[in-house]
mmCIF file of C-alpha atoms and ligand atoms in Angstrom:
data_model
loop_
_atom_site.group_PDB
_atom_site.id
_atom_site.type_symbol
_atom_site.label_atom_id
_atom_site.label_comp_id
_atom_site.label_asym_id
_atom_site.label_seq_id
_atom_site.Cartn_x
_atom_site.Cartn_y
_atom_site.Cartn_z
ATOM 1 C CA MET A 1 -32.181 -148.023 -40.051
ATOM 2 C CA ILE A 2 -34.467 -147.386 -37.054
ATOM 3 C CA GLN A 3 -37.403 -145.102 -37.920
ATOM 4 C CA ALA A 4 -39.731 -145.483 -34.932
ATOM 5 C CA CYS A 5 -40.052 -146.397 -31.270
ATOM 6 C CA ILE A 6 -43.128 -148.256 -30.057
ATOM 7 C CA PHE A 7 -43.846 -147.913 -26.341
ATOM 8 C CA ASP A 8 -45.883 -150.132 -24.099
ATOM 9 C CA LEU A 9 -47.936 -147.974 -21.703
ATOM 10 C CA ASP A 10 -48.435 -149.631 -18.309
ATOM 11 C CA GLY A 11 -45.052 -149.988 -16.623
ATOM 12 C CA VAL A 12 -43.103 -148.116 -19.314
ATOM 13 C CA ILE A 13 -44.610 -144.638 -19.603
ATOM 14 C CA VAL A 14 -46.670 -144.664 -16.384
ATOM 15 C CA ASP A 15 -47.079 -146.960 -13.408
ATOM 16 C CA THR A 16 -50.732 -147.846 -13.838
ATOM 17 C CA ALA A 17 -49.981 -151.367 -12.529
ATOM 18 C CA LYS A 18 -50.644 -150.028 -9.017
ATOM 19 C CA TYR A 19 -54.154 -148.912 -10.044
ATOM 20 C CA HIS A 20 -54.896 -152.220 -11.792
ATOM 21 C CA PHE A 21 -53.707 -153.939 -8.590
ATOM 22 C CA GLN A 22 -55.930 -151.805 -6.329
ATOM 23 C CA ALA A 23 -59.008 -152.405 -8.478
ATOM 24 C CA TRP A 24 -58.448 -156.152 -8.963
ATOM 25 C CA ARG A 25 -57.681 -156.571 -5.260
ATOM 26 C CA ARG A 26 -60.901 -154.795 -4.309
ATOM 27 C CA LEU A 27 -62.775 -157.258 -6.524
ATOM 28 C CA ALA A 28 -60.955 -160.281 -5.062
ATOM 29 C CA ASN A 29 -61.649 -159.027 -1.524
ATOM 30 C CA GLU A 30 -65.352 -158.690 -2.327
ATOM 31 C CA LEU A 31 -65.274 -162.268 -3.588
ATOM 32 C CA GLY A 32 -63.725 -163.367 -0.285
ATOM 33 C CA PHE A 33 -60.008 -163.780 -1.006
ATOM 34 C CA ASP A 34 -56.848 -161.726 -1.343
ATOM 35 C CA PHE A 35 -53.664 -161.657 -3.435
ATOM 36 C CA SER A 36 -50.305 -159.936 -3.121
ATOM 37 C CA GLU A 37 -48.382 -157.348 -5.108
ATOM 38 C CA ALA A 38 -45.972 -160.148 -6.062
ATOM 39 C CA ASP A 39 -48.914 -162.159 -7.507
ATOM 40 C CA ASN A 40 -49.906 -159.025 -9.407
ATOM 41 C CA GLU A 41 -46.678 -159.284 -11.471
ATOM 42 C CA GLN A 42 -48.314 -162.136 -13.384
ATOM 43 C CA LEU A 43 -51.040 -159.784 -14.615
ATOM 44 C CA LYS A 44 -48.741 -157.273 -16.321
ATOM 45 C CA GLY A 45 -49.374 -157.046 -20.056
ATOM 46 C CA VAL A 46 -52.216 -159.574 -19.751
ATOM 47 C CA SER A 47 -55.660 -158.603 -21.110
ATOM 48 C CA ARG A 48 -58.558 -157.795 -18.783
ATOM 49 C CA MET A 49 -60.492 -161.062 -19.237
ATOM 50 C CA GLU A 50 -57.356 -163.198 -19.016
ATOM 51 C CA SER A 51 -56.340 -161.323 -15.854
ATOM 52 C CA LEU A 52 -59.751 -162.095 -14.364
ATOM 53 C CA ASP A 53 -59.366 -165.811 -15.177
ATOM 54 C CA ILE A 54 -55.989 -165.873 -13.407
ATOM 55 C CA ILE A 55 -57.376 -164.052 -10.346
ATOM 56 C CA LEU A 56 -60.427 -166.335 -10.108
ATOM 57 C CA SER A 57 -58.115 -169.354 -10.252
ATOM 58 C CA TRP A 58 -56.171 -167.908 -7.261
ATOM 59 C CA GLY A 59 -59.469 -167.761 -5.348
ATOM 60 C CA GLY A 60 -60.412 -171.253 -6.525
ATOM 61 C CA LEU A 61 -63.639 -169.871 -8.016
ATOM 62 C CA ALA A 62 -65.446 -171.132 -11.115
ATOM 63 C CA VAL A 63 -67.707 -168.367 -12.446
ATOM 64 C CA PRO A 64 -70.089 -168.476 -15.453
ATOM 65 C CA GLU A 65 -69.143 -166.337 -18.473
ATOM 66 C CA VAL A 66 -71.991 -163.805 -18.030
ATOM 67 C CA GLN A 67 -71.025 -163.234 -14.409
ATOM 68 C CA LYS A 68 -67.340 -162.909 -15.412
ATOM 69 C CA ARG A 69 -68.153 -160.071 -17.778
ATOM 70 C CA LYS A 70 -69.975 -158.257 -14.971
ATOM 71 C CA LEU A 71 -67.021 -158.710 -12.602
ATOM 72 C CA ALA A 72 -64.580 -157.390 -15.227
ATOM 73 C CA GLU A 73 -66.869 -154.422 -15.828
ATOM 74 C CA ARG A 74 -66.989 -153.650 -12.069
ATOM 75 C CA LYS A 75 -63.187 -153.756 -11.824
ATOM 76 C CA ASN A 76 -62.916 -151.519 -14.869
ATOM 77 C CA GLU A 77 -65.264 -148.887 -13.366
ATOM 78 C CA TRP A 78 -63.037 -148.699 -10.266
ATOM 79 C CA TYR A 79 -59.917 -148.598 -12.440
ATOM 80 C CA LYS A 80 -61.350 -145.777 -14.573
ATOM 81 C CA GLU A 81 -62.125 -143.771 -11.415
ATOM 82 C CA LEU A 82 -58.491 -144.226 -10.271
ATOM 83 C CA ILE A 83 -56.925 -143.228 -13.595
ATOM 84 C CA SER A 84 -59.249 -140.230 -14.014
ATOM 85 C CA HIS A 85 -57.127 -138.434 -11.383
ATOM 86 C CA MET A 86 -53.828 -139.063 -13.208
ATOM 87 C CA GLN A 87 -51.705 -136.032 -14.086
ATOM 88 C CA PRO A 88 -48.664 -135.441 -16.330
ATOM 89 C CA ASP A 89 -46.464 -135.636 -13.194
ATOM 90 C CA GLU A 90 -47.164 -139.385 -13.099
ATOM 91 C CA ILE A 91 -45.142 -139.931 -16.285
ATOM 92 C CA LEU A 92 -42.170 -142.052 -15.226
ATOM 93 C CA PRO A 93 -38.781 -140.300 -14.699
ATOM 94 C CA GLY A 94 -36.765 -139.619 -17.837
ATOM 95 C CA VAL A 95 -39.610 -140.440 -20.233
ATOM 96 C CA PRO A 96 -40.455 -136.834 -21.272
ATOM 97 C CA ALA A 97 -36.792 -136.005 -22.035
ATOM 98 C CA PHE A 98 -36.307 -139.229 -24.004
ATOM 99 C CA LEU A 99 -39.489 -138.619 -26.054
ATOM 100 C CA GLN A 100 -38.336 -135.079 -26.752
ATOM 101 C CA GLU A 101 -34.950 -136.322 -27.960
ATOM 102 C CA LEU A 102 -36.620 -138.868 -30.258
ATOM 103 C CA GLN A 103 -38.828 -136.178 -31.756
ATOM 104 C CA GLN A 104 -35.835 -133.897 -32.335
ATOM 105 C CA LEU A 105 -34.090 -136.759 -34.139
ATOM 106 C CA GLY A 106 -37.156 -137.379 -36.324
ATOM 107 C CA ILE A 107 -37.875 -140.783 -34.787
ATOM 108 C CA ARG A 108 -41.590 -141.576 -35.007
ATOM 109 C CA LEU A 109 -43.576 -142.473 -31.873
ATOM 110 C CA ALA A 110 -46.223 -145.150 -31.417
ATOM 111 C CA LEU A 111 -47.968 -146.757 -28.465
ATOM 112 C CA GLY A 112 -48.686 -150.495 -28.314
ATOM 113 C CA SER A 113 -50.752 -151.330 -25.233
ATOM 114 C CA ALA A 114 -53.003 -154.234 -24.267
ATOM 115 C CA SER A 115 -55.162 -151.780 -22.329
ATOM 116 C CA LYS A 116 -58.562 -150.668 -23.573
ATOM 117 C CA ASN A 117 -58.045 -147.588 -21.368
ATOM 118 C CA ALA A 118 -54.745 -146.612 -23.041
ATOM 119 C CA GLY A 119 -56.262 -143.649 -24.926
ATOM 120 C CA ALA A 120 -57.833 -142.244 -21.747
ATOM 121 C CA VAL A 121 -54.545 -142.554 -19.809
ATOM 122 C CA MET A 122 -52.609 -140.851 -22.630
ATOM 123 C CA GLN A 123 -55.107 -137.951 -22.562
ATOM 124 C CA CYS A 124 -54.858 -137.582 -18.760
ATOM 125 C CA ILE A 125 -51.058 -137.443 -18.803
ATOM 126 C CA GLY A 126 -51.025 -135.100 -21.807
ATOM 127 C CA LEU A 127 -49.072 -137.331 -24.213
ATOM 128 C CA ALA A 128 -51.816 -138.267 -26.703
ATOM 129 C CA GLN A 129 -50.845 -135.554 -29.187
ATOM 130 C CA GLN A 130 -47.156 -136.516 -29.261
ATOM 131 C CA PHE A 131 -47.807 -140.040 -30.535
ATOM 132 C CA GLU A 132 -48.469 -140.602 -34.223
ATOM 133 C CA VAL A 133 -50.160 -143.956 -33.622
ATOM 134 C CA ILE A 134 -51.950 -145.334 -30.547
ATOM 135 C CA VAL A 135 -52.810 -149.036 -30.677
ATOM 136 C CA ASP A 136 -54.832 -150.154 -27.655
ATOM 137 C CA GLY A 137 -56.753 -153.207 -26.454
ATOM 138 C CA HIS A 138 -59.698 -152.307 -28.700
ATOM 139 C CA LEU A 139 -57.594 -152.518 -31.873
ATOM 140 C CA ALA A 140 -55.468 -155.483 -30.798
ATOM 141 C CA THR A 141 -57.587 -158.540 -30.122
ATOM 142 C CA ARG A 142 -54.784 -160.997 -29.367
ATOM 143 C CA SER A 143 -52.846 -160.719 -26.095
ATOM 144 C CA LYS A 144 -49.072 -160.435 -25.858
ATOM 145 C CA PRO A 145 -46.953 -162.590 -26.435
ATOM 146 C CA ASP A 146 -48.811 -162.448 -29.758
ATOM 147 C CA PRO A 147 -47.063 -159.638 -31.698
ATOM 148 C CA GLN A 148 -50.355 -158.298 -33.137
ATOM 149 C CA VAL A 149 -50.407 -155.032 -31.149
ATOM 150 C CA PHE A 150 -46.914 -154.040 -32.363
ATOM 151 C CA LEU A 151 -47.499 -155.264 -35.932
ATOM 152 C CA ILE A 152 -50.607 -153.048 -36.187
ATOM 153 C CA ALA A 153 -48.543 -150.075 -34.946
ATOM 154 C CA ALA A 154 -45.725 -150.682 -37.455
ATOM 155 C CA GLU A 155 -48.160 -151.188 -40.320
ATOM 156 C CA ALA A 156 -50.025 -147.976 -39.424
ATOM 157 C CA MET A 157 -46.719 -146.111 -39.833
ATOM 158 C CA GLY A 158 -45.911 -147.978 -43.063
ATOM 159 C CA LEU A 159 -42.801 -149.504 -41.459
ATOM 160 C CA LEU A 160 -41.324 -152.971 -41.170
ATOM 161 C CA PRO A 161 -40.783 -154.483 -37.691
ATOM 162 C CA GLY A 162 -37.003 -154.302 -38.209
ATOM 163 C CA GLN A 163 -37.281 -150.514 -38.467
ATOM 164 C CA CYS A 164 -38.850 -150.198 -34.995
ATOM 165 C CA ILE A 165 -37.701 -150.569 -31.389
ATOM 166 C CA VAL A 166 -40.263 -151.790 -28.845
ATOM 167 C CA PHE A 167 -39.943 -150.721 -25.179
ATOM 168 C CA GLU A 168 -41.634 -153.211 -22.836
ATOM 169 C CA ASP A 169 -41.771 -153.964 -19.107
ATOM 170 C CA ALA A 170 -43.538 -157.359 -19.330
ATOM 171 C CA GLU A 171 -41.855 -160.637 -20.221
ATOM 172 C CA SER A 172 -44.812 -161.434 -22.505
ATOM 173 C CA GLY A 173 -44.362 -158.047 -24.187
ATOM 174 C CA VAL A 174 -40.658 -158.619 -24.881
ATOM 175 C CA GLU A 175 -41.527 -162.003 -26.322
ATOM 176 C CA ALA A 176 -44.248 -160.427 -28.492
ATOM 177 C CA ALA A 177 -41.754 -157.912 -29.871
ATOM 178 C CA LEU A 178 -39.179 -160.599 -30.654
ATOM 179 C CA ARG A 179 -41.761 -162.897 -32.267
ATOM 180 C CA GLY A 180 -42.825 -159.998 -34.488
ATOM 181 C CA GLY A 181 -39.259 -159.316 -35.636
ATOM 182 C CA PHE A 182 -38.845 -156.034 -33.719
ATOM 183 C CA TYR A 183 -35.874 -154.837 -31.714
ATOM 184 C CA ALA A 184 -36.816 -155.131 -28.033
ATOM 185 C CA VAL A 185 -35.638 -153.051 -25.103
ATOM 186 C CA GLY A 186 -36.791 -154.375 -21.722
ATOM 187 C CA VAL A 187 -37.614 -151.795 -19.043
ATOM 188 C CA GLY A 188 -37.048 -153.410 -15.656
ATOM 189 C CA SER A 189 -35.104 -156.377 -14.387
ATOM 190 C CA PRO A 190 -32.633 -158.323 -16.584
ATOM 191 C CA ALA A 191 -33.654 -161.474 -14.674
ATOM 192 C CA VAL A 192 -37.177 -161.193 -16.120
ATOM 193 C CA LEU A 193 -36.517 -159.435 -19.440
ATOM 194 C CA GLY A 194 -33.177 -161.000 -20.370
ATOM 195 C CA LYS A 195 -34.364 -162.135 -23.816
ATOM 196 C CA ALA A 196 -34.590 -158.509 -24.990
ATOM 197 C CA HIS A 197 -31.801 -157.008 -27.116
ATOM 198 C CA TRP A 198 -31.045 -154.729 -24.169
ATOM 199 C CA VAL A 199 -32.514 -154.133 -20.700
ATOM 200 C CA ILE A 200 -32.637 -150.737 -18.985
ATOM 201 C CA PRO A 201 -33.770 -149.992 -15.400
ATOM 202 C CA GLY A 202 -35.680 -146.903 -16.611
ATOM 203 C CA PHE A 203 -35.383 -143.876 -18.895
ATOM 204 C CA GLU A 204 -33.459 -141.464 -16.672
ATOM 205 C CA GLY A 205 -30.355 -140.204 -18.471
ATOM 206 C CA LEU A 206 -31.036 -142.427 -21.493
ATOM 207 C CA HIS A 207 -29.981 -141.300 -24.969
ATOM 208 C CA PHE A 208 -31.105 -142.748 -28.276
ATOM 209 C CA GLN A 209 -27.538 -143.256 -29.553
ATOM 210 C CA GLU A 210 -26.869 -145.473 -26.552
ATOM 211 C CA VAL A 211 -29.966 -147.558 -27.345
ATOM 212 C CA LEU A 212 -28.835 -147.949 -30.962
ATOM 213 C CA ARG A 213 -25.354 -149.035 -29.874
ATOM 214 C CA HIS A 214 -26.739 -151.740 -27.606
ATOM 215 C CA ILE A 215 -29.421 -153.195 -29.871
ATOM 216 C CA GLN A 216 -27.049 -153.357 -32.824
ATOM 217 C CA ALA A 217 -24.175 -154.847 -30.814
HETATM 218 P P1 LIG B 301 -57.494 -152.791 -19.475
HETATM 219 P P2 LIG B 301 -49.910 -152.637 -21.194
HETATM 220 C C1 LIG B 301 -51.927 -153.896 -19.873
HETATM 221 O O1 LIG B 301 -51.346 -152.742 -20.409
HETATM 222 C C2 LIG B 301 -51.638 -154.035 -18.388
HETATM 223 O O2 LIG B 301 -50.263 -154.284 -18.168
HETATM 224 C C3 LIG B 301 -52.432 -155.188 -17.817
HETATM 225 O O3 LIG B 301 -52.199 -155.293 -16.427
HETATM 226 C C4 LIG B 301 -53.936 -154.953 -18.094
HETATM 227 O O4 LIG B 301 -54.721 -156.038 -17.607
HETATM 228 C C5 LIG B 301 -54.125 -154.796 -19.596
HETATM 229 O O5 LIG B 301 -53.337 -153.717 -20.055
HETATM 230 C C6 LIG B 301 -55.583 -154.547 -19.955
HETATM 231 O O6 LIG B 301 -55.996 -153.323 -19.409
HETATM 232 O O7 LIG B 301 -58.307 -153.551 -18.457
HETATM 233 O O8 LIG B 301 -57.357 -151.323 -19.157
HETATM 234 O O9 LIG B 301 -58.011 -153.021 -20.875
HETATM 235 O O10 LIG B 301 -48.857 -153.023 -20.193
HETATM 236 O O11 LIG B 301 -49.983 -153.559 -22.380
HETATM 237 O O12 LIG B 301 -49.860 -151.173 -21.572
HETATM 238 MG MG1 LIG B 302 -46.670 -153.060 -19.626
#
């Protein structure tokens, strides 16, 4: 019996990937190289320091740890400036109606994000109060595909993984959900997220009964 839905943030509730991309790209450009939006796909769901390692490897740069922390901090300042202008109208299509339906059905809501800025984004878009549990990159220390972030969310609600559905846009996030014993719904392309119990293109027109039918099929 499903009791809760656990949502990833970036790429599921809002498209903050474009802001991460802008800020990381600005950093790369300052360091003398560039990368594309297609490259940026590899950074989805990946923690800040791991993202930096990947980006530095694209530029062929070896940077000492102390310097790396400063670079990550610079990127994060730019990112925070970008997200500070976010408004509720940036919530992805269909998400508000789906959340409302879940609440009417008594399904509990949690957030499981790798981002240390997840709380700030949820405040800006006005969703913080609707979620019973928010697990962010401060609480979860291990990156997806480790299931830690979702396990903390389930435990905080006093639920077992099998009582929760995880909604994820990153391949590593779907894998994390499956490793943890959760039901997984991929949000995006079946080519990337095909391991999930079901893949949806987005939330527009989605109903919970339909989700249940597919994950239990
Ligand atoms: P921050 P999610 C992830 O969030 C993003 O997908 C990923 O691109 C980002 O590097 C990571 O959060 C850490 O973000 O620098 O704000 O701590 O998709 O798990 O909600
Ligand atoms: Mg994501």
